[in-house]
PDB file of C-alpha atoms in Angstrom:
ATOM      1  CA  MET A  75       0.283  -0.013   0.209  1.00 52.00           C
ATOM      2  CA  SER A  76       1.046   2.950  -1.338  1.00 58.00           C
ATOM      3  CA  SER A  77       1.968   5.658   1.735  1.00 70.00           C
ATOM      4  CA  ILE A  78       2.845   9.099  -0.863  1.00 83.00           C
ATOM      5  CA  VAL A  79       0.532  11.681   0.383  1.00 86.00           C
ATOM      6  CA  LYS A  80      -0.007  14.704  -2.063  1.00 85.00           C
ATOM      7  CA  PRO A  81       2.433  17.645  -1.093  1.00 90.00           C
ATOM      8  CA  PHE A  82       0.203  20.716   0.702  1.00 92.00           C
ATOM      9  CA  LYS A  83      -0.440  23.445  -1.688  1.00 93.00           C
ATOM     10  CA  THR A  84      -1.054  27.002  -0.751  1.00 95.00           C
ATOM     11  CA  TYR A  85      -4.091  28.932  -1.231  1.00 96.00           C
ATOM     12  CA  GLU A  86      -2.354  31.441  -4.316  1.00 96.00           C
ATOM     13  CA  GLN A  87      -0.728  27.564  -5.522  1.00 95.00           C
ATOM     14  CA  GLN A  88      -4.247  26.430  -5.816  1.00 96.00           C
ATOM     15  CA  VAL A  89      -5.382  29.641  -8.098  1.00 96.00           C
ATOM     16  CA  GLY A  90      -2.379  28.687 -10.135  1.00 96.00           C
ATOM     17  CA  ILE A  91      -3.255  25.115 -10.813  1.00 95.00           C
ATOM     18  CA  LEU A  92      -7.139  26.421 -11.618  1.00 96.00           C
ATOM     19  CA  ARG A  93      -5.580  28.965 -14.435  1.00 96.00           C
ATOM     20  CA  GLN A  94      -3.144  25.899 -15.941  1.00 95.00           C
ATOM     21  CA  ARG A  95      -5.924  23.382 -16.215  1.00 95.00           C
ATOM     22  CA  GLY A  96      -7.739  26.009 -18.326  1.00 95.00           C
ATOM     23  CA  MET A  97     -10.024  27.756 -15.807  1.00 95.00           C
ATOM     24  CA  LEU A  98     -10.710  31.526 -16.532  1.00 96.00           C
ATOM     25  CA  VAL A  99      -9.890  32.983 -12.990  1.00 96.00           C
ATOM     26  CA  GLY A 100     -10.665  37.055 -12.677  1.00 91.00           C
ATOM     27  CA  SER A 101      -9.406  38.724  -9.389  1.00 92.00           C
ATOM     28  CA  GLN A 102      -6.638  36.362  -7.661  1.00 94.00           C
ATOM     29  CA  GLU A 103      -7.279  38.107  -4.290  1.00 95.00           C
ATOM     30  CA  HIS A 104     -11.131  37.292  -4.554  1.00 96.00           C
ATOM     31  CA  ALA A 105     -10.242  33.614  -5.335  1.00 96.00           C
ATOM     32  CA  VAL A 106      -8.082  32.796  -2.465  1.00 97.00           C
ATOM     33  CA  HIS A 107     -11.021  34.849  -0.371  1.00 96.00           C
ATOM     34  CA  VAL A 108     -13.184  31.766  -1.918  1.00 96.00           C
ATOM     35  CA  LEU A 109     -10.558  29.373  -1.421  1.00 97.00           C
ATOM     36  CA  GLU A 110     -10.415  30.514   2.344  1.00 96.00           C
ATOM     37  CA  ARG A 111     -13.893  30.124   3.069  1.00 95.00           C
ATOM     38  CA  VAL A 112     -15.263  26.985   1.106  1.00 94.00           C
ATOM     39  CA  SER A 113     -11.741  24.993   0.523  1.00 92.00           C
ATOM     40  CA  TYR A 114     -10.087  23.586  -3.021  1.00 93.00           C
ATOM     41  CA  TYR A 115     -12.158  20.373  -2.231  1.00 92.00           C
ATOM     42  CA  ARG A 116     -15.402  20.914  -0.962  1.00 94.00           C
ATOM     43  CA  LEU A 117     -14.893  23.264  -4.827  1.00 95.00           C
ATOM     44  CA  SER A 118     -13.893  20.735  -6.697  1.00 93.00           C
ATOM     45  CA  GLY A 119     -17.501  18.950  -6.650  1.00 93.00           C
ATOM     46  CA  TYR A 120     -19.412  21.738  -8.359  1.00 95.00           C
ATOM     47  CA  TYR A 121     -16.321  22.123 -11.127  1.00 92.00           C
ATOM     48  CA  TYR A 122     -16.223  18.062 -12.059  1.00 91.00           C
ATOM     49  CA  SER A 123     -18.389  18.877 -14.713  1.00 90.00           C
ATOM     50  CA  PHE A 124     -16.526  21.182 -16.181  1.00 93.00           C
ATOM     51  CA  ARG A 125     -13.484  19.299 -16.866  1.00 92.00           C
ATOM     52  CA  ARG A 126     -13.140  17.747 -20.424  1.00 90.00           C
ATOM     53  CA  PRO A 127     -14.562  14.306 -20.833  1.00 86.00           C
ATOM     54  CA  ALA A 128     -12.019  11.685 -21.296  1.00 80.00           C
ATOM     55  CA  GLY A 129     -13.795   8.519 -22.515  1.00 77.00           C
ATOM     56  CA  SER A 130     -15.456   5.660 -20.440  1.00 74.00           C
ATOM     57  CA  GLY A 131     -17.613   8.396 -18.269  1.00 72.00           C
ATOM     58  CA  ARG A 132     -14.039   9.732 -17.012  1.00 82.00           C
ATOM     59  CA  ARG A 133     -12.614  13.504 -16.759  1.00 86.00           C
ATOM     60  CA  SER A 134      -9.452  14.355 -17.486  1.00 88.00           C
ATOM     61  CA  ASP A 135      -7.606  16.920 -15.356  1.00 90.00           C
ATOM     62  CA  THR A 136      -8.331  20.137 -18.121  1.00 94.00           C
ATOM     63  CA  PHE A 137     -11.425  22.173 -18.013  1.00 93.00           C
ATOM     64  CA  MET A 138     -13.767  22.641 -21.024  1.00 92.00           C
ATOM     65  CA  PRO A 139     -13.204  26.231 -22.646  1.00 92.00           C
ATOM     66  CA  GLY A 140     -15.201  29.010 -21.310  1.00 92.00           C
ATOM     67  CA  THR A 141     -15.133  27.489 -17.608  1.00 94.00           C
ATOM     68  CA  VAL A 142     -15.534  30.724 -15.608  1.00 95.00           C
ATOM     69  CA  PHE A 143     -14.011  30.887 -11.632  1.00 95.00           C
ATOM     70  CA  GLU A 144     -16.984  33.045 -10.992  1.00 94.00           C
ATOM     71  CA  ASP A 145     -19.328  30.241 -12.763  1.00 94.00           C
ATOM     72  CA  ILE A 146     -18.274  27.758 -10.413  1.00 95.00           C
ATOM     73  CA  VAL A 147     -18.542  30.068  -7.349  1.00 95.00           C
ATOM     74  CA  ALA A 148     -22.038  30.931  -8.565  1.00 95.00           C
ATOM     75  CA  LEU A 149     -23.453  26.987  -8.593  1.00 96.00           C
ATOM     76  CA  TYR A 150     -21.784  26.548  -5.232  1.00 96.00           C
ATOM     77  CA  GLU A 151     -23.630  29.426  -3.742  1.00 96.00           C
ATOM     78  CA  TYR A 152     -26.819  28.090  -5.385  1.00 96.00           C
ATOM     79  CA  ASP A 153     -26.522  24.763  -3.887  1.00 97.00           C
ATOM     80  CA  ARG A 154     -26.094  26.151  -0.532  1.00 97.00           C
ATOM     81  CA  ASN A 155     -29.056  28.019  -0.788  1.00 97.00           C
ATOM     82  CA  LEU A 156     -31.075  25.163  -2.531  1.00 97.00           C
ATOM     83  CA  ARG A 157     -30.084  22.778   0.672  1.00 97.00           C
ATOM     84  CA  SER A 158     -31.154  25.301   3.058  1.00 97.00           C
ATOM     85  CA  ILE A 159     -34.770  25.956   1.880  1.00 97.00           C
ATOM     86  CA  ALA A 160     -34.567  22.101   1.127  1.00 97.00           C
ATOM     87  CA  PHE A 161     -33.976  21.092   4.696  1.00 97.00           C
ATOM     88  CA  SER A 162     -36.318  23.543   6.293  1.00 96.00           C
ATOM     89  CA  TYR A 163     -38.438  22.367   4.610  1.00 97.00           C
ATOM     90  CA  PHE A 164     -37.859  18.756   5.209  1.00 96.00           C
ATOM     91  CA  SER A 165     -37.714  19.989   9.214  1.00 96.00           C
ATOM     92  CA  GLN A 166     -41.471  21.063   8.914  1.00 97.00           C
ATOM     93  CA  PHE A 167     -42.326  17.569   7.503  1.00 97.00           C
ATOM     94  CA  GLU A 168     -40.306  16.219  10.442  1.00 97.00           C
ATOM     95  CA  VAL A 169     -42.159  17.489  12.625  1.00 97.00           C
ATOM     96  CA  TYR A 170     -45.497  16.429  11.049  1.00 98.00           C
ATOM     97  CA  LEU A 171     -44.962  13.267  10.759  1.00 98.00           C
ATOM     98  CA  ARG A 172     -43.473  13.044  14.663  1.00 97.00           C
ATOM     99  CA  SER A 173     -46.604  14.434  15.658  1.00 98.00           C
ATOM    100  CA  ARG A 174     -49.529  12.431  13.433  1.00 98.00           C
ATOM    101  CA  LEU A 175     -47.147   9.253  14.598  1.00 98.00           C
ATOM    102  CA  GLY A 176     -47.309   9.872  17.786  1.00 97.00           C
ATOM    103  CA  ASN A 177     -50.583  10.922  18.586  1.00 98.00           C
ATOM    104  CA  LEU A 178     -52.449   7.766  16.077  1.00 98.00           C
ATOM    105  CA  LEU A 179     -50.391   5.094  17.947  1.00 98.00           C
ATOM    106  CA  GLY A 180     -51.126   7.073  21.223  1.00 97.00           C
ATOM    107  CA  GLU A 181     -54.546   6.491  21.027  1.00 97.00           C
ATOM    108  CA  VAL A 182     -54.363   2.763  20.363  1.00 97.00           C
ATOM    109  CA  ASP A 183     -51.204   2.450  23.837  1.00 96.00           C
ATOM    110  CA  PRO A 184     -49.466   4.590  25.419  1.00 95.00           C
ATOM    111  CA  LEU A 185     -46.971   2.482  25.250  1.00 95.00           C
ATOM    112  CA  ILE A 186     -47.730   0.345  21.715  1.00 97.00           C
ATOM    113  CA  TYR A 187     -43.864   0.763  20.897  1.00 95.00           C
ATOM    114  CA  GLU A 188     -43.119  -1.642  23.102  1.00 94.00           C
ATOM    115  CA  ASP A 189     -45.569  -4.308  22.072  1.00 95.00           C
ATOM    116  CA  GLU A 190     -44.637  -6.116  19.398  1.00 91.00           C
ATOM    117  CA  ALA A 191     -48.012  -7.720  19.138  1.00 94.00           C
ATOM    118  CA  ARG A 192     -49.942  -4.296  18.400  1.00 95.00           C
ATOM    119  CA  CYS A 193     -47.418  -3.796  15.819  1.00 95.00           C
ATOM    120  CA  ASP A 194     -47.156  -5.100  11.830  1.00 95.00           C
ATOM    121  CA  LEU A 195     -43.922  -7.319  11.394  1.00 94.00           C
ATOM    122  CA  GLN A 196     -45.318  -9.407   8.719  1.00 94.00           C
ATOM    123  CA  GLY A 197     -42.289 -10.006   6.090  1.00 94.00           C
ATOM    124  CA  SER A 198     -38.302  -9.598   6.958  1.00 95.00           C
ATOM    125  CA  LYS A 199     -38.499  -6.133   5.796  1.00 94.00           C
ATOM    126  CA  ARG A 200     -41.089  -5.118   9.111  1.00 96.00           C
ATOM    127  CA  ARG A 201     -39.178  -7.455  11.088  1.00 96.00           C
ATOM    128  CA  THR A 202     -35.728  -5.837  10.738  1.00 97.00           C
ATOM    129  CA  ALA A 203     -37.311  -2.645  11.525  1.00 97.00           C
ATOM    130  CA  TRP A 204     -38.779  -3.574  14.445  1.00 97.00           C
ATOM    131  CA  ASN A 205     -35.241  -4.566  15.874  1.00 96.00           C
ATOM    132  CA  ARG A 206     -33.441  -1.604  14.600  1.00 97.00           C
ATOM    133  CA  PHE A 207     -36.495   0.542  16.483  1.00 96.00           C
ATOM    134  CA  THR A 208     -36.271  -1.283  19.445  1.00 96.00           C
ATOM    135  CA  ARG A 209     -32.340  -1.604  20.418  1.00 96.00           C
ATOM    136  CA  LYS A 210     -31.982   2.661  18.641  1.00 96.00           C
ATOM    137  CA  SER A 211     -35.059   4.093  21.069  1.00 94.00           C
ATOM    138  CA  GLU A 212     -34.047   2.047  23.765  1.00 92.00           C
ATOM    139  CA  GLN A 213     -30.409   3.689  23.421  1.00 93.00           C
ATOM    140  CA  LEU A 214     -31.907   7.157  22.837  1.00 92.00           C
ATOM    141  CA  ILE A 215     -34.532   6.916  25.705  1.00 88.00           C
ATOM    142  CA  ARG A 216     -31.633   6.083  27.993  1.00 87.00           C
ATOM    143  CA  THR A 217     -29.406   8.748  27.197  1.00 87.00           C
ATOM    144  CA  SER A 218     -31.851  11.387  26.748  1.00 84.00           C
ATOM    145  CA  GLU A 219     -31.198  14.904  28.699  1.00 81.00           C
ATOM    146  CA  GLU A 220     -34.068  16.216  27.473  1.00 83.00           C
ATOM    147  CA  GLU A 221     -36.255  17.932  30.390  1.00 83.00           C
ATOM    148  CA  PHE A 222     -39.070  15.960  29.288  1.00 82.00           C
ATOM    149  CA  VAL A 223     -37.821  12.848  29.480  1.00 81.00           C
ATOM    150  CA  LYS A 224     -36.426  13.304  33.170  1.00 79.00           C
ATOM    151  CA  HIS A 225     -39.813  14.303  34.400  1.00 77.00           C
ATOM    152  CA  HIS A 226     -41.353  11.255  33.066  1.00 76.00           C
ATOM    153  CA  ARG A 227     -38.481   9.405  34.508  1.00 75.00           C
ATOM    154  CA  GLU A 228     -39.232  11.106  37.557  1.00 75.00           C
ATOM    155  CA  GLN A 229     -42.840  10.993  37.741  1.00 75.00           C
ATOM    156  CA  TYR A 230     -43.778   8.057  35.815  1.00 71.00           C
ATOM    157  CA  GLY A 231     -40.798   5.438  36.511  1.00 71.00           C
ATOM    158  CA  GLY A 232     -39.448   5.905  33.177  1.00 71.00           C
ATOM    159  CA  LYS A 233     -42.155   4.722  31.216  1.00 83.00           C
ATOM    160  CA  LEU A 234     -42.478   7.315  28.129  1.00 90.00           C
ATOM    161  CA  PRO A 235     -45.932   7.152  26.251  1.00 93.00           C
ATOM    162  CA  VAL A 236     -45.160   6.963  22.574  1.00 96.00           C
ATOM    163  CA  TRP A 237     -46.185  10.930  21.466  1.00 95.00           C
ATOM    164  CA  VAL A 238     -43.194  11.542  24.251  1.00 93.00           C
ATOM    165  CA  VAL A 239     -40.793   8.742  22.950  1.00 95.00           C
ATOM    166  CA  VAL A 240     -41.095  10.418  18.920  1.00 96.00           C
ATOM    167  CA  GLU A 241     -39.536  13.595  19.915  1.00 94.00           C
ATOM    168  CA  VAL A 242     -36.360  11.461  21.031  1.00 94.00           C
ATOM    169  CA  LEU A 243     -36.154   9.660  17.986  1.00 95.00           C
ATOM    170  CA  ASP A 244     -33.741  10.144  15.347  1.00 94.00           C
ATOM    171  CA  LEU A 245     -35.000   9.935  11.513  1.00 94.00           C
ATOM    172  CA  GLY A 246     -33.915   6.458  10.940  1.00 95.00           C
ATOM    173  CA  ALA A 247     -35.967   5.184  13.975  1.00 96.00           C
ATOM    174  CA  LEU A 248     -38.654   7.866  13.374  1.00 97.00           C
ATOM    175  CA  GLN A 249     -38.717   5.567  10.095  1.00 97.00           C
ATOM    176  CA  ASN A 250     -38.765   2.327  11.316  1.00 97.00           C
ATOM    177  CA  LEU A 251     -41.363   3.101  13.831  1.00 98.00           C
ATOM    178  CA  TYR A 252     -43.471   3.793  10.383  1.00 98.00           C
ATOM    179  CA  LEU A 253     -42.469   1.091   9.221  1.00 97.00           C
ATOM    180  CA  VAL A 254     -43.841  -1.413  12.270  1.00 97.00           C
ATOM    181  CA  SER A 255     -47.036   0.479  13.227  1.00 98.00           C
ATOM    182  CA  PRO A 256     -50.131  -1.113  12.038  1.00 98.00           C
ATOM    183  CA  PRO A 257     -51.194  -0.641   8.651  1.00 97.00           C
ATOM    184  CA  ASN A 258     -54.404   1.447   9.179  1.00 97.00           C
ATOM    185  CA  ILE A 259     -52.314   3.640  10.900  1.00 98.00           C
ATOM    186  CA  ARG A 260     -49.851   3.961   7.762  1.00 98.00           C
ATOM    187  CA  ARG A 261     -53.306   4.114   5.497  1.00 97.00           C
ATOM    188  CA  ASP A 262     -54.096   7.244   7.657  1.00 98.00           C
ATOM    189  CA  ILE A 263     -51.390   9.091   7.569  1.00 98.00           C
ATOM    190  CA  ALA A 264     -51.104   8.747   3.744  1.00 97.00           C
ATOM    191  CA  LYS A 265     -54.298   9.427   2.877  1.00 96.00           C
ATOM    192  CA  ALA A 266     -53.225  12.941   4.753  1.00 97.00           C
ATOM    193  CA  LEU A 267     -50.774  13.270   2.529  1.00 96.00           C
ATOM    194  CA  GLY A 268     -52.456  12.087  -0.274  1.00 95.00           C
ATOM    195  CA  CYS A 269     -50.357   9.417  -1.200  1.00 94.00           C
ATOM    196  CA  THR A 270     -50.407   5.487  -0.728  1.00 94.00           C
ATOM    197  CA  ASP A 271     -48.909   3.806   2.565  1.00 95.00           C
ATOM    198  CA  PRO A 272     -46.623   2.097   0.273  1.00 94.00           C
ATOM    199  CA  GLN A 273     -45.408   5.388  -2.091  1.00 94.00           C
ATOM    200  CA  LEU A 274     -44.775   7.080   1.671  1.00 96.00           C
ATOM    201  CA  GLU A 275     -42.508   4.022   3.007  1.00 96.00           C
ATOM    202  CA  THR A 276     -40.195   4.829  -0.020  1.00 96.00           C
ATOM    203  CA  TRP A 277     -40.794   8.658  -0.055  1.00 96.00           C
ATOM    204  CA  ILE A 278     -40.165   8.941   3.912  1.00 96.00           C
ATOM    205  CA  ASN A 279     -36.529   6.760   2.720  1.00 96.00           C
ATOM    206  CA  SER A 280     -35.944   8.812  -0.377  1.00 96.00           C
ATOM    207  CA  LEU A 281     -36.386  11.786   1.222  1.00 95.00           C
ATOM    208  CA  ARG A 282     -34.894  10.795   4.666  1.00 95.00           C
ATOM    209  CA  VAL A 283     -31.456  10.818   2.271  1.00 96.00           C
ATOM    210  CA  MET A 284     -32.125  14.039   1.040  1.00 96.00           C
ATOM    211  CA  ARG A 285     -32.227  15.641   4.136  1.00 95.00           C
ATOM    212  CA  ASN A 286     -28.895  13.365   5.773  1.00 95.00           C
ATOM    213  CA  ILE A 287     -27.170  15.298   2.549  1.00 96.00           C
ATOM    214  CA  CYS A 288     -28.442  18.675   3.465  1.00 96.00           C
ATOM    215  CA  ALA A 289     -27.822  18.022   6.993  1.00 95.00           C
ATOM    216  CA  HIS A 290     -24.154  17.338   6.201  1.00 94.00           C
ATOM    217  CA  GLN A 291     -23.113  20.493   3.539  1.00 94.00           C
ATOM    218  CA  SER A 292     -22.740  17.861   1.078  1.00 95.00           C
ATOM    219  CA  ARG A 293     -23.588  18.415  -2.711  1.00 96.00           C
ATOM    220  CA  PHE A 294     -27.313  18.560  -2.956  1.00 96.00           C
ATOM    221  CA  TYR A 295     -28.096  19.571  -6.643  1.00 96.00           C
ATOM    222  CA  ASN A 296     -27.420  17.003  -8.870  1.00 96.00           C
ATOM    223  CA  LYS A 297     -26.775  14.007  -6.177  1.00 95.00           C
ATOM    224  CA  LEU A 298     -29.210  10.804  -6.825  1.00 94.00           C
ATOM    225  CA  HIS A 299     -31.646   9.260  -3.996  1.00 95.00           C
ATOM    226  CA  PRO A 300     -33.067   5.827  -3.377  1.00 94.00           C
ATOM    227  CA  GLU A 301     -35.718   5.460  -6.124  1.00 93.00           C
ATOM    228  CA  PRO A 302     -39.097   6.545  -4.873  1.00 94.00           C
ATOM    229  CA  ARG A 303     -42.389   4.287  -5.478  1.00 92.00           C
ATOM    230  CA  LEU A 304     -44.156   6.314  -7.719  1.00 90.00           C
ATOM    231  CA  PRO A 305     -48.376   6.646  -8.734  1.00 87.00           C
ATOM    232  CA  ARG A 306     -49.774   4.559 -10.567  1.00 80.00           C
ATOM    233  CA  VAL A 307     -52.809   4.788 -13.294  1.00 75.00           C
ATOM    234  CA  LEU A 308     -55.328   2.629 -12.427  1.00 75.00           C
ATOM    235  CA  ARG A 309     -58.233   0.440 -13.871  1.00 69.00           C
ATOM    236  CA  GLY A 310     -60.818   2.991 -15.429  1.00 70.00           C
ATOM    237  CA  GLY A 311     -57.972   5.827 -15.965  1.00 71.00           C
ATOM    238  CA  ARG A 312     -58.043   7.043 -12.306  1.00 79.00           C
ATOM    239  CA  VAL A 313     -54.383   8.236 -11.585  1.00 82.00           C
ATOM    240  CA  GLU A 314     -53.085   8.368  -7.979  1.00 84.00           C
ATOM    241  CA  SER A 315     -51.634  11.155  -6.821  1.00 88.00           C
ATOM    242  CA  PRO A 316     -52.486  13.163 -10.236  1.00 90.00           C
ATOM    243  CA  GLU A 317     -50.599  15.839  -9.391  1.00 94.00           C
ATOM    244  CA  ILE A 318     -47.387  14.262  -8.953  1.00 94.00           C
ATOM    245  CA  ARG A 319     -47.933  11.742 -11.931  1.00 92.00           C
ATOM    246  CA  GLU A 320     -48.683  15.064 -14.166  1.00 93.00           C
ATOM    247  CA  VAL A 321     -44.699  15.823 -13.431  1.00 95.00           C
ATOM    248  CA  VAL A 322     -43.687  12.642 -14.171  1.00 93.00           C
ATOM    249  CA  ASP A 323     -45.131  12.630 -17.561  1.00 93.00           C
ATOM    250  CA  LEU A 324     -43.195  15.821 -18.399  1.00 94.00           C
ATOM    251  CA  PHE A 325     -39.965  13.459 -18.314  1.00 93.00           C
ATOM    252  CA  GLY A 326     -41.656  11.300 -21.588  1.00 91.00           C
ATOM    253  CA  VAL A 327     -40.065   8.043 -20.896  1.00 89.00           C
ATOM    254  CA  PRO A 328     -40.901   4.317 -20.546  1.00 87.00           C
ATOM    255  CA  GLN A 329     -42.419   3.692 -17.470  1.00 84.00           C
ATOM    256  CA  ALA A 330     -39.354   1.453 -16.355  1.00 84.00           C
ATOM    257  CA  GLU A 331     -37.303   4.926 -16.515  1.00 89.00           C
ATOM    258  CA  GLU A 332     -39.403   6.943 -14.425  1.00 90.00           C
ATOM    259  CA  ASN A 333     -38.053   6.182 -10.978  1.00 87.00           C
ATOM    260  CA  HIS A 334     -34.681   6.951 -11.847  1.00 88.00           C
ATOM    261  CA  LYS A 335     -35.496  10.253 -13.458  1.00 90.00           C
ATOM    262  CA  MET A 336     -37.437  10.642  -9.804  1.00 94.00           C
ATOM    263  CA  CYS A 337     -34.652  10.340  -8.074  1.00 94.00           C
ATOM    264  CA  LYS A 338     -32.478  13.317  -8.614  1.00 96.00           C
ATOM    265  CA  THR A 339     -32.729  16.230  -6.885  1.00 97.00           C
ATOM    266  CA  PHE A 340     -35.754  17.877  -8.430  1.00 97.00           C
ATOM    267  CA  GLY A 341     -37.627  14.854  -7.926  1.00 96.00           C
ATOM    268  CA  MET A 342     -37.181  14.437  -4.456  1.00 96.00           C
ATOM    269  CA  LEU A 343     -38.213  18.261  -4.076  1.00 97.00           C
ATOM    270  CA  THR A 344     -41.312  17.445  -5.626  1.00 97.00           C
ATOM    271  CA  LEU A 345     -42.522  14.850  -3.352  1.00 97.00           C
ATOM    272  CA  LEU A 346     -41.852  17.424  -1.043  1.00 97.00           C
ATOM    273  CA  LYS A 347     -43.565  20.031  -1.679  1.00 97.00           C
ATOM    274  CA  TYR A 348     -46.250  17.706  -2.591  1.00 97.00           C
ATOM    275  CA  LEU A 349     -46.622  16.245   0.861  1.00 97.00           C
ATOM    276  CA  MET A 350     -46.183  20.277   2.229  1.00 97.00           C
ATOM    277  CA  ASP A 351     -49.124  21.035   0.194  1.00 96.00           C
ATOM    278  CA  GLN A 352     -51.182  18.176   1.111  1.00 96.00           C
ATOM    279  CA  GLY A 353     -50.679  17.876   4.831  1.00 96.00           C
ATOM    280  CA  GLY A 354     -50.809  21.785   5.088  1.00 96.00           C
ATOM    281  CA  ILE A 355     -47.752  21.970   6.579  1.00 96.00           C
ATOM    282  CA  GLY A 356     -46.377  25.256   5.613  1.00 92.00           C
ATOM    283  CA  ASP A 357     -45.733  27.741   2.123  1.00 92.00           C
ATOM    284  CA  THR A 358     -43.611  26.326  -0.485  1.00 93.00           C
ATOM    285  CA  GLU A 359     -43.011  29.779  -2.044  1.00 94.00           C
ATOM    286  CA  SER A 360     -39.880  30.172  -1.756  1.00 95.00           C
ATOM    287  CA  LEU A 361     -39.020  26.561  -2.892  1.00 96.00           C
ATOM    288  CA  THR A 362     -40.378  27.472  -6.168  1.00 96.00           C
ATOM    289  CA  GLN A 363     -38.897  30.366  -6.469  1.00 96.00           C
ATOM    290  CA  ILE A 364     -35.119  29.387  -5.755  1.00 96.00           C
ATOM    291  CA  LEU A 365     -35.433  26.645  -9.052  1.00 97.00           C
ATOM    292  CA  LYS A 366     -36.380  29.678 -11.078  1.00 96.00           C
ATOM    293  CA  GLU A 367     -33.232  30.894  -9.930  1.00 95.00           C
ATOM    294  CA  ARG A 368     -30.834  28.037 -11.092  1.00 93.00           C
ATOM    295  CA  PRO A 369     -27.678  29.408 -12.112  1.00 93.00           C
ATOM    296  CA  ASN A 370     -27.833  29.664 -16.273  1.00 88.00           C
ATOM    297  CA  ILE A 371     -23.856  28.509 -17.124  1.00 88.00           C
ATOM    298  CA  SER A 372     -23.202  28.768 -20.831  1.00 80.00           C
ATOM    299  CA  VAL A 373     -20.303  25.955 -20.922  1.00 85.00           C
ATOM    300  CA  PRO A 374     -20.822  22.989 -23.528  1.00 83.00           C
ATOM    301  CA  GLY A 375     -22.151  20.291 -22.245  1.00 83.00           C
ATOM    302  CA  VAL A 376     -22.717  21.725 -18.399  1.00 88.00           C
ATOM    303  CA  ASP A 377     -26.681  21.919 -17.973  1.00 92.00           C
ATOM    304  CA  ILE A 378     -27.874  22.504 -14.751  1.00 94.00           C
ATOM    305  CA  SER A 379     -31.409  21.588 -15.704  1.00 95.00           C
ATOM    306  CA  ARG A 380     -30.677  18.294 -16.549  1.00 94.00           C
ATOM    307  CA  ALA A 381     -28.107  17.630 -13.585  1.00 94.00           C
ATOM    308  CA  MET A 382     -30.700  17.984 -11.247  1.00 96.00           C
ATOM    309  CA  GLY A 383     -33.187  16.455 -13.089  1.00 96.00           C
ATOM    310  CA  ILE A 384     -35.559  19.581 -13.464  1.00 96.00           C
ATOM    311  CA  PRO A 385     -38.074  18.407 -17.394  1.00 96.00           C
ATOM    312  CA  ARG A 386     -39.459  21.073 -19.953  1.00 95.00           C
ATOM    313  CA  GLY A 387     -42.858  22.524 -18.578  1.00 96.00           C
ATOM    314  CA  TRP A 388     -42.136  22.492 -14.852  1.00 97.00           C
ATOM    315  CA  GLU A 389     -43.267  25.550 -14.146  1.00 96.00           C
ATOM    316  CA  GLU A 390     -47.094  24.611 -16.254  1.00 96.00           C
ATOM    317  CA  THR A 391     -47.715  22.301 -13.472  1.00 97.00           C
ATOM    318  CA  ARG A 392     -50.707  22.102 -10.910  1.00 96.00           C
ATOM    319  CA  LEU A 393     -47.858  21.038  -8.340  1.00 97.00           C
ATOM    320  CA  TRP A 394     -45.286  23.686  -9.567  1.00 97.00           C
ATOM    321  CA  SER A 395     -47.669  26.559 -11.042  1.00 91.00           C
TER     322      SER A 395
END
């Protein structure tokens, strides 16, 4: 195993490397300031698609003609703002899910999360979800320093009702609790959000991954996410979640390819906006607006809309208009 490590480069040397490889850099001082604030290697994820194709899906070290440092910075700043807005909206959806799940489960039994006989453990997927949930929830409850948890420990011998437990869970444990909830409860939550339970199961998973990307400040605009289950056209022409179906139809691809199209960032934001609207969770105008404000970069082979998975005509759909 090689022990060779790349030699250290100063900010000025890093700017020199970008210039040497064909990037147009204006002010040296400004470029150095950007690298001090962002870092060369974080920014490299944004200029990767500006590098010349080298065959076999790879890229060379040199940039395509017309690659401008300021365009890379604009794309980075756009992605940062997009990520912030997406995270804010998902946080609202997450609070909604905690509230609905805690309330509906608590109505059945305040301690339902301890009783596997009352939960849905049919199939290996739900059995695995149950095992993960119980292991993680026990740890989170035991180590929680929240005042409301301390109150229940002191007043009720440590027994937390499920509407308290949902506030302690991390997102993965919350997802697993949803998966093992009784089918009628999953259906009620999904119906209130304008979709089916099987759809919502996959949407929560896809959006959980999206949320983690945002929370860790990772590049977001051109990421691929877990494929969601999409609305179907039923017998008689009735369509599940028609607002979503209208967006999917814009891709103009065979049905077998639709899920892959929707796993891009625009597809995730479409699902998130739909859930927010259907649940009356909050206003989503700033999400629509930032999609309209994506940077217009005129470098051949670089298409931000395509990288995000945005189809033509999206602004005219019922969901986004």
